[in-house]
Amino acid sequence: MDAEPGLVEAAQLFKVLGNESRLWLLRLIGDEPRTVGALTEATGMSQPLVSQHLRTLRQAGLVSASRAGKEVVYRLDDLHVAHVVADALAHVREPAAGGVANEEHPSRQQKETA
């Protein structure tokens, strides 16, 4: 069975975006280009961990890096990703849509009992 073109690539994108730390880094880089040191300071993550996540984001084509003297500055390479992340955050922050009670949405019910 042939899947719709792009589904495999979209699934891979969601795998990359499926990590809270990478989403946080994308949000920060989306606000302004930043160095590893600035990202380490802003997040409290270790420098090796930030670098590892940035490598994954670069390999996925979501961020790019450029050298500024001795530092490497990271910036979003695809603004669509910033919109996807913002839309995902808006989705999880909004109340139940369509006037359907939370008890009718198992995913929302799990959040409330957790």
mmCIF file of C-alpha atoms in Angstrom, residues 21 24-25 28-29 34-54 71-72 74:
data_model
loop_
_atom_site.group_PDB
_atom_site.id
_atom_site.type_symbol
_atom_site.label_atom_id
_atom_site.label_comp_id
_atom_site.label_asym_id
_atom_site.label_seq_id
_atom_site.Cartn_x
_atom_site.Cartn_y
_atom_site.Cartn_z
ATOM 1 C CA SER A 21 14.179 19.648 25.408
ATOM 2 C CA TRP A 24 12.435 24.249 24.233
ATOM 3 C CA LEU A 25 15.609 24.839 22.240
ATOM 4 C CA LEU A 28 14.544 29.846 22.254
ATOM 5 C CA ILE A 29 16.297 29.835 18.880
ATOM 6 C CA ARG A 34 21.803 31.875 20.123
ATOM 7 C CA THR A 35 25.077 30.192 20.941
ATOM 8 C CA VAL A 36 25.406 26.879 22.760
ATOM 9 C CA GLY A 37 26.530 28.806 25.844
ATOM 10 C CA ALA A 38 23.442 31.030 25.758
ATOM 11 C CA LEU A 39 21.193 27.986 25.316
ATOM 12 C CA THR A 40 22.949 26.164 28.168
ATOM 13 C CA GLU A 41 22.447 29.157 30.439
ATOM 14 C CA ALA A 42 18.800 29.663 29.437
ATOM 15 C CA THR A 43 17.815 26.018 29.878
ATOM 16 C CA GLY A 44 20.079 24.778 32.654
ATOM 17 C CA MET A 45 20.945 21.758 30.490
ATOM 18 C CA SER A 46 24.554 20.638 30.245
ATOM 19 C CA GLN A 47 26.602 21.852 27.293
ATOM 20 C CA PRO A 48 27.063 18.318 25.882
ATOM 21 C CA LEU A 49 23.300 17.695 26.043
ATOM 22 C CA VAL A 50 22.490 21.000 24.304
ATOM 23 C CA SER A 51 25.072 20.195 21.625
ATOM 24 C CA GLN A 52 23.613 16.722 21.109
ATOM 25 C CA HIS A 53 20.097 18.124 20.666
ATOM 26 C CA LEU A 54 21.363 20.807 18.298
ATOM 27 C CA GLU A 71 31.399 30.945 18.686
ATOM 28 C CA VAL A 72 28.819 29.071 16.666
ATOM 29 C CA TYR A 74 22.314 28.617 15.876
#
